[in-house]
XYZ file of C-alpha atoms in Angstrom:
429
model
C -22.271 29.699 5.382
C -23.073 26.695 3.012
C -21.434 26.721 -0.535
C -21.394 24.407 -3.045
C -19.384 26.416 -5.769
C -16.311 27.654 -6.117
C -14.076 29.188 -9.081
C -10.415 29.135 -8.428
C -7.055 29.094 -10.095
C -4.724 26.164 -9.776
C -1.291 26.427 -10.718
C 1.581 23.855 -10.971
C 5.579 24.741 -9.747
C 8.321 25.586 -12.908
C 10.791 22.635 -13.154
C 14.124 24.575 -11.634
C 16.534 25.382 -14.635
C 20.057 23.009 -15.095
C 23.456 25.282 -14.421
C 26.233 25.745 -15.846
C 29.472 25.755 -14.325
C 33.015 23.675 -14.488
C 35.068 22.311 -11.664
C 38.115 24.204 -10.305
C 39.976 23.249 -8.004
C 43.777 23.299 -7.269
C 45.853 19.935 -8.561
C 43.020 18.999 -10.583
C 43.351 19.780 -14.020
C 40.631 19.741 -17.162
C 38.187 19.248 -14.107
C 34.972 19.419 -16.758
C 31.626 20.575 -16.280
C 29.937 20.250 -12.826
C 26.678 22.081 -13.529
C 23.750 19.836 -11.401
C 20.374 19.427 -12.571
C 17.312 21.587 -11.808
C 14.424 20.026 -9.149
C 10.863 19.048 -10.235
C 8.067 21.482 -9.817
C 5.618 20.730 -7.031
C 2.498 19.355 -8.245
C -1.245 20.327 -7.708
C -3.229 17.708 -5.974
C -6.855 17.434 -4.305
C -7.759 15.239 -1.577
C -10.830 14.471 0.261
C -11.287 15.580 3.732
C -13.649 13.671 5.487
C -13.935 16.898 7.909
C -15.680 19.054 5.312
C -19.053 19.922 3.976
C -19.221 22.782 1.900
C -16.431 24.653 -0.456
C -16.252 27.898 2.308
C -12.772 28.240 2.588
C -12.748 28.367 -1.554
C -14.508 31.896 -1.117
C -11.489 33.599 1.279
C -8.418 32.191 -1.244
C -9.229 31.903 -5.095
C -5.434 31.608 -6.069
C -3.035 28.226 -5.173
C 0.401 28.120 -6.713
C 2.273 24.963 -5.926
C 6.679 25.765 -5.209
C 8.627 26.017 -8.229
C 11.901 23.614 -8.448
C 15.315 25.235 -7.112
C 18.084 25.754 -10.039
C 20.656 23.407 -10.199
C 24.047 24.436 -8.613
C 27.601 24.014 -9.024
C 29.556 20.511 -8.251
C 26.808 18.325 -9.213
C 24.607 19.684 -7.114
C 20.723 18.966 -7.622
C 18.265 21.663 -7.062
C 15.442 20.994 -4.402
C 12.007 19.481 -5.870
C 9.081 21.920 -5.358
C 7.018 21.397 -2.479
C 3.316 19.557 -3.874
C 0.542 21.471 -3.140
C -2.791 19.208 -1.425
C -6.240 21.120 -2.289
C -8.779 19.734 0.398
C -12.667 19.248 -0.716
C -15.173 17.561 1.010
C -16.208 14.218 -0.339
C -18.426 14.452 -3.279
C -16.583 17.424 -5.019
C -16.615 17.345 -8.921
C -13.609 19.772 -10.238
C -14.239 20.875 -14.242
C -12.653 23.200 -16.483
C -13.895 26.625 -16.171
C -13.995 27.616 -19.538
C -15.434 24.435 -21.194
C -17.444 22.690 -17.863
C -15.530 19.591 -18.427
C -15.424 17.106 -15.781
C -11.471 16.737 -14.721
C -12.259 14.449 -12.049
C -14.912 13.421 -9.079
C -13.542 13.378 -5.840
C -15.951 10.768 -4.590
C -16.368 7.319 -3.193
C -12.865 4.618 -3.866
C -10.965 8.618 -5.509
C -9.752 10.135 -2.560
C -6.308 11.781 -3.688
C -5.773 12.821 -7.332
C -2.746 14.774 -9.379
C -4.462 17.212 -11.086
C -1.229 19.524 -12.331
C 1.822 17.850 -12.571
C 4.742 19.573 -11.954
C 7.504 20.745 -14.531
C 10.897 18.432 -15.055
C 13.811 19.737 -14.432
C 16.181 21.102 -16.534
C 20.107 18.964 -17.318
C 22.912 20.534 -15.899
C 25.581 21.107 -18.310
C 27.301 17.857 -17.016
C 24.958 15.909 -19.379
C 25.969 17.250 -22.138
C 30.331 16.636 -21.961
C 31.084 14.431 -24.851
C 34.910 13.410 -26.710
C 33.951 16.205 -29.531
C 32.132 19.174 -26.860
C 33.767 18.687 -23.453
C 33.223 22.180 -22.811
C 29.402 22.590 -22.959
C 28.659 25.967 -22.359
C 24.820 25.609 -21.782
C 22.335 23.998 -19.721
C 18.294 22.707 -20.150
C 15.778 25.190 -19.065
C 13.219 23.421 -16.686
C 9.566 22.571 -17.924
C 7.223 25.510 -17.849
C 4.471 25.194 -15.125
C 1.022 24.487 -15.853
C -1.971 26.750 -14.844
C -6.221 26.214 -14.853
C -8.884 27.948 -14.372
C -11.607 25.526 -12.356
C -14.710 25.188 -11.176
C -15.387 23.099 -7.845
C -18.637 21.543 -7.500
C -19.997 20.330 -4.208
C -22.537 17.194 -5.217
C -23.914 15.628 -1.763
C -23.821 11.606 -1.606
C -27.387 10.169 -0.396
C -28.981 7.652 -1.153
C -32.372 9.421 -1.068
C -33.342 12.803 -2.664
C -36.133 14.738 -0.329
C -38.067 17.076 -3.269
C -41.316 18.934 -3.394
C -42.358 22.288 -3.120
C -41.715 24.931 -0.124
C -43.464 24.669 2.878
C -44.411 21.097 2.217
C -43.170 19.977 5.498
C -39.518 18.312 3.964
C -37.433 19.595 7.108
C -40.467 18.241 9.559
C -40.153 14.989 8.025
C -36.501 14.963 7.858
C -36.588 15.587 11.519
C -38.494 12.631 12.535
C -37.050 9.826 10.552
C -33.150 10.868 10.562
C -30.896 12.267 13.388
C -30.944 16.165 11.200
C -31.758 19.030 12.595
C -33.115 21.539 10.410
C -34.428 24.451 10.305
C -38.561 24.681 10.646
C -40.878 27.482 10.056
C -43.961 28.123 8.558
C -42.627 30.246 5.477
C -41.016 29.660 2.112
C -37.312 29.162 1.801
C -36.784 27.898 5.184
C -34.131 26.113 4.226
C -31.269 27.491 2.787
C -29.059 24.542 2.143
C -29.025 20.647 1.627
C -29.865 18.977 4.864
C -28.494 15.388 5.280
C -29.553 12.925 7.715
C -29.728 9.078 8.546
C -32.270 6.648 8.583
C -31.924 3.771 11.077
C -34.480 1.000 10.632
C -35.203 -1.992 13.203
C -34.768 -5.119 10.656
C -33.768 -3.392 7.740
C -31.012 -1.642 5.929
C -31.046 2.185 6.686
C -29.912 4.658 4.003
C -28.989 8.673 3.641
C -31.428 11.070 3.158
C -30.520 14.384 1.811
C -33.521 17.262 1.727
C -33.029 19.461 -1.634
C -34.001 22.903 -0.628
C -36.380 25.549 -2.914
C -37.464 23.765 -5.430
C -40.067 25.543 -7.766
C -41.701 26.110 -10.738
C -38.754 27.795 -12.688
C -35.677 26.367 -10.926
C -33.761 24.867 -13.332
C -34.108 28.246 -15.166
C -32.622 29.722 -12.264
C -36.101 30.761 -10.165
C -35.987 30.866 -6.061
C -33.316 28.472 -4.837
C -33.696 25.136 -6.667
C -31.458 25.984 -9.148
C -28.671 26.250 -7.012
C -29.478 22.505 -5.535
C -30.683 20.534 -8.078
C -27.328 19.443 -8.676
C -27.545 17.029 -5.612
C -30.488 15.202 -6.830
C -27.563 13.384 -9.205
C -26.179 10.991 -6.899
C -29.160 9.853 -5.283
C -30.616 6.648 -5.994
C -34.119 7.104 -5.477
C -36.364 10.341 -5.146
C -39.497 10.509 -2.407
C -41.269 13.395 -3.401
C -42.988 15.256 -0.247
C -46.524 16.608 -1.374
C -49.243 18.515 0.250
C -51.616 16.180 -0.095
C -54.379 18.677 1.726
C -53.780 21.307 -0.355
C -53.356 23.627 2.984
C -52.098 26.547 0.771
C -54.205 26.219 -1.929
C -52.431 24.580 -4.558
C -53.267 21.251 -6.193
C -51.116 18.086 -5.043
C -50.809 16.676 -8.599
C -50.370 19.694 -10.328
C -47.341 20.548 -8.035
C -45.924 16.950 -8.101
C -46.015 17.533 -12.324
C -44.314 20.742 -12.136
C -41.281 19.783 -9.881
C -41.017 16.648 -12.444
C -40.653 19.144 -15.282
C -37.917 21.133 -12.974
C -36.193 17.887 -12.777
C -36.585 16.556 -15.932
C -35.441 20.395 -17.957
C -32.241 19.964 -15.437
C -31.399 16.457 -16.485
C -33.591 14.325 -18.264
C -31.959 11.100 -16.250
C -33.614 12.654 -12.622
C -36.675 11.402 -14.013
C -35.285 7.757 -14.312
C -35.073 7.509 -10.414
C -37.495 5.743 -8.961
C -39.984 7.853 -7.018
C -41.971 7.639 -4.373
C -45.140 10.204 -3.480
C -45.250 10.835 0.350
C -48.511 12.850 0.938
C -48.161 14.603 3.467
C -50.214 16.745 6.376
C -53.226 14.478 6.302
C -53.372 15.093 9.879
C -55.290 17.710 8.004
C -58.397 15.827 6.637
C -60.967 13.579 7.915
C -63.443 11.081 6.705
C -63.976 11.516 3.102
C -61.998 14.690 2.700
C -58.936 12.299 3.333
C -60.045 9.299 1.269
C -60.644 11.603 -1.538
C -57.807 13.899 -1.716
C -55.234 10.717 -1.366
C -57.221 8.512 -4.068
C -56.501 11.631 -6.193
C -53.141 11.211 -6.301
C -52.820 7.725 -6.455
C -55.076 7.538 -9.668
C -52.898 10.184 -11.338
C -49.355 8.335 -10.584
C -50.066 4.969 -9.332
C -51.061 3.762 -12.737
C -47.608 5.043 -13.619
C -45.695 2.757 -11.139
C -45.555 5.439 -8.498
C -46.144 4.069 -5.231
C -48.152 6.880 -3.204
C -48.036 7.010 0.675
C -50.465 9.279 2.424
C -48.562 10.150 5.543
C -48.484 13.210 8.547
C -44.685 14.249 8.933
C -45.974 15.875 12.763
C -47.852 13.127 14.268
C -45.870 10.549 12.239
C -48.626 8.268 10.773
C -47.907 6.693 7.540
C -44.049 7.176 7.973
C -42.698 3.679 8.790
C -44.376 1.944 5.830
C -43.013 4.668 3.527
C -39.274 3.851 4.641
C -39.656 0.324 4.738
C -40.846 0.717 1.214
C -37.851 2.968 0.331
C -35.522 1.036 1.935
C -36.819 -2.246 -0.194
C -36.957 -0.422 -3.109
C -32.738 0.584 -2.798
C -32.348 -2.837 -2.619
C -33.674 -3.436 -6.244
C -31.589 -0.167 -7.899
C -28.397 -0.608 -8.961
C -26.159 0.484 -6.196
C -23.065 1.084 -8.547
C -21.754 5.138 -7.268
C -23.076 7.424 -9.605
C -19.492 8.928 -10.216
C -18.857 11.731 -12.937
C -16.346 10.352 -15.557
C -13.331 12.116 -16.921
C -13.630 14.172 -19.704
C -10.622 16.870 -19.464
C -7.094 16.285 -19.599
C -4.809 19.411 -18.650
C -2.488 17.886 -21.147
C -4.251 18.061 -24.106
C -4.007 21.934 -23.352
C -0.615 22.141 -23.447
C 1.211 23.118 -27.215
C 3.039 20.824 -28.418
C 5.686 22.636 -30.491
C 8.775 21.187 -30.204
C 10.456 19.293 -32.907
C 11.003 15.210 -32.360
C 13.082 12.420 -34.214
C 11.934 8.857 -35.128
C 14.674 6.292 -35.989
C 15.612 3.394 -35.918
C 18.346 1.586 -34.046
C 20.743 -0.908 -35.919
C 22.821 -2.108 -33.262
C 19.767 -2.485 -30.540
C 17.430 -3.024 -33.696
C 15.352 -0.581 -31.602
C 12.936 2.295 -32.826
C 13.637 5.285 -30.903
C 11.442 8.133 -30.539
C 12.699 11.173 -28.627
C 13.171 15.048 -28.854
C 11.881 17.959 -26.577
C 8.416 17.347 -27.723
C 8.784 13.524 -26.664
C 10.171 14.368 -23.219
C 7.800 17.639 -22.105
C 4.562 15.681 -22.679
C 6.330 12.336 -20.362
C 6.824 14.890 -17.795
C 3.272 15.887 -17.928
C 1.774 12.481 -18.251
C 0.886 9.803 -15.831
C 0.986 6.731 -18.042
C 0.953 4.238 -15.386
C -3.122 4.997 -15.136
C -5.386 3.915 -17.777
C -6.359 7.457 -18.473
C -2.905 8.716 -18.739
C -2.418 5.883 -21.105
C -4.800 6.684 -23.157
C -4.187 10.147 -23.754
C -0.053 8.420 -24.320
C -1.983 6.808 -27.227
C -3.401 9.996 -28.625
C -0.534 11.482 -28.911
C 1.043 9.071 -30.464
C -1.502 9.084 -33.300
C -2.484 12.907 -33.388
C 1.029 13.433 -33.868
C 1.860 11.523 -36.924
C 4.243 9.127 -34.661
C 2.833 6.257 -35.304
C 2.549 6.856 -39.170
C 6.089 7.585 -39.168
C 6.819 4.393 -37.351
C 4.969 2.453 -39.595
C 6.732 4.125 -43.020
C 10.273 2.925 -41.125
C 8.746 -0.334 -41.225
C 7.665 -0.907 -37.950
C 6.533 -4.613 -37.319
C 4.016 -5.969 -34.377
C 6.216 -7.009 -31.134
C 8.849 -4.762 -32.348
C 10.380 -2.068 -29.529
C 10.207 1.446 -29.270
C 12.205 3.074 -27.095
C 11.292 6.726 -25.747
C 13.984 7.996 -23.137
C 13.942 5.461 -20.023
C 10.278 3.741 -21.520
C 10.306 0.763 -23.804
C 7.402 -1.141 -25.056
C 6.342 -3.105 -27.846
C 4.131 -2.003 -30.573
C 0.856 -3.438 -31.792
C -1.814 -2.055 -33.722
């Protein structure tokens, strides 16, 4: 069964917590603390699979826990690392926060493999913490908590062409001839159930992906029939050929139905209607004589005038068809082909509370500025700062958090360095 949805729980592993413990052994007096050092939780990560198509196996398992880090153990001994845990979505999957619909990421064109969760740090053993005035530490660091989400996995197909009209218009027919798809085809509504993608190979020309948006209607972005459930992969694609019954072999009026699937698109996202289009009017097997002539020149004086190209075409016997993917397939050449990917707009950090106190000093003897403290150290465990995004939510923090005010009231001076555990860098405003 196709789905495009999912709503699952992601959870990263518990950084393993530091021991405590002192060496004994015979001859070897005052041996001092030996407690090792907790392992790092496993992380949460998604990956494309270039082997799936819909978000199935999401329905069967709603709940994925990555390993937690082992405790540290006695005679310096490290605890294992938590094994990561790899989430696999098919190309083209958009994962938000549940609760707010924030985009965390787009797995989708050059983003194949993304940390999502990052496991917690783990905790010092008490070895860490032997010094001339304590040499008997007596305690250890607790690992880092683990972080948990509640998401939302969107499946957004990647075409190049959106396939929209009304049911029964003859989409799957068409899709049949021109690409290598096999859909469904009867003569009643809702035929198709799901997005149908195929290929369009062209002798001279650049073919392109065509992807047929299912049960579109009056309503559907209000939730009416199917359409609602699709529209969503109308986003990606580049341009839109809208499929018409141009003979009106149900009764309903060509224009008026191409007008009311705009609206549908346009209530859903305003942008849709900033695709180029294309009118394919279809079944005029149908007609003859003037009956043709005048139900096509209908159409074309109602959008032609508004820079819609109209093609009067016959998806069965095939007439009209080549010219209308030429056309197409000139037409992608003029769009911008930049992928249409969703950008960031969650960061699992932001969610975490930051309540731990911090220090900012400064360093005589380096003539360093250091800035550290449980607070400092819990959100570099959680943060990627090596990517731009990461960085930028380093930066954040930074302000947010009064640091760099305190920094400057220390007298803080461009190209001065501020140290922050093993990370040093020089500060400018």
């Amino acid at each position: 069964m196709f789905a495009d949805s999912a709503k699952i729980f992601i959870r990263s592993g518990k950084g393993g917590d530091g021991h405590v413990s002192f060496r004994r052994e015979i001859f070897v007096p005052a041996g001092g603390p030996d407690g090792g050092d907790g392992g790092k939780g496993g992380n949460v990560i998604f990956e494309v699979d270039e082997g799936l198509n819909t978000l199935g196996d999401f329905r069967l398992k709603r709940k994925y826990c990555a390993c937690d880090g082992e405790n540290g153990q006695k005679k310096r001994c490290s605890g294992k690392d938590g094994e990561d845990l790899i989430i696999k979505v098919p190309e083209g999957t958009i994962i938000k926060e549940t609760e707010t619909g924030k985009v965390i990421t787009d797995m989708s064109h050059e983003n194949r493999r993304e940390v999502i969760l990052r496991g917690g740090r783990g905790g010092k053993g008490n070895q860490h913490y032997a010094t001339p005035t304590m040499q008997v530490p007596k305690y250890a660091q607790p690992g880092q908590k683990a972080m948990e989400l509640n998401v939302t996995l969107e499946l957004k197909v990647i075409a190049d062409v959106g396939l929209v009209g009304f049911p029964n218009v003859g989409k799957s027919t068409f899709l049949s001839r021109v690409t290598n798809a096999k859909p469904k085809i009867a003569n009643y509504h809702f035929t198709t159930l799901n997005p149908n993608l195929g290929v369009v190979d062209l002798d001279g020309a650049d073919g392109f992906v065509i992807a047929d948006i299912p049960g579109l209607i009056e309503g559907a972005s209000e939730g009416i029939g199917l359409g609602h459930e699709f529209l969503k992969h109308i986003e990606r694609t580049r341009v839109i050929i809208h499929l018409v019954d141009a003979a009106s072999t149900e009764g309903r009026d060509p224009v008026d139905d191409i007008e009311k699937i705009n609206h549908e698109l346009s209530s859903y996202n305003e942008g849709l209607l900033l695709k180029p289009q294309v009118i394919a009017a279809n079944k005029m097997d149908v007609l003859y004589g003037e009956e043709e002539e005048e139900a096509i020149n209908k159409i074309k004086e109602a959008f032609e005038p508004k820079g819609i190209k109209v093609f009067p075409i016959s998806a069965v016997s095939g007439k009209g068809v080549k010219e209308l993917l030429f056309y197409v397939s000139d037409l992608l050449k003029t769009v911008d082909d930049t992928p249409i990917v969703f950008e960031k707009e969650y960061f699992p950090e932001e969610n975490l509370v930051w309540d731990e106190p911090y220090t900012v000093e400064y360093d005589e003897t380096e003539e360093v500025y250091v800035v550290e403290g449980p607070r400092i150290e819990r959100m570099l465990g959680y943060t990627n700062i090596d990517t731009e995004k990461g960085f930028e939510f380093f930066q954040k923090f930074l302000k947010e958090n009064g640091i760099l005010d305190q920094l400057e009231e220390l007298g803080i001076k461009e190209g001065d360095t501020v140290r922050m555990y093993g990370l040093e860098f020089d500060y400018y405003k």
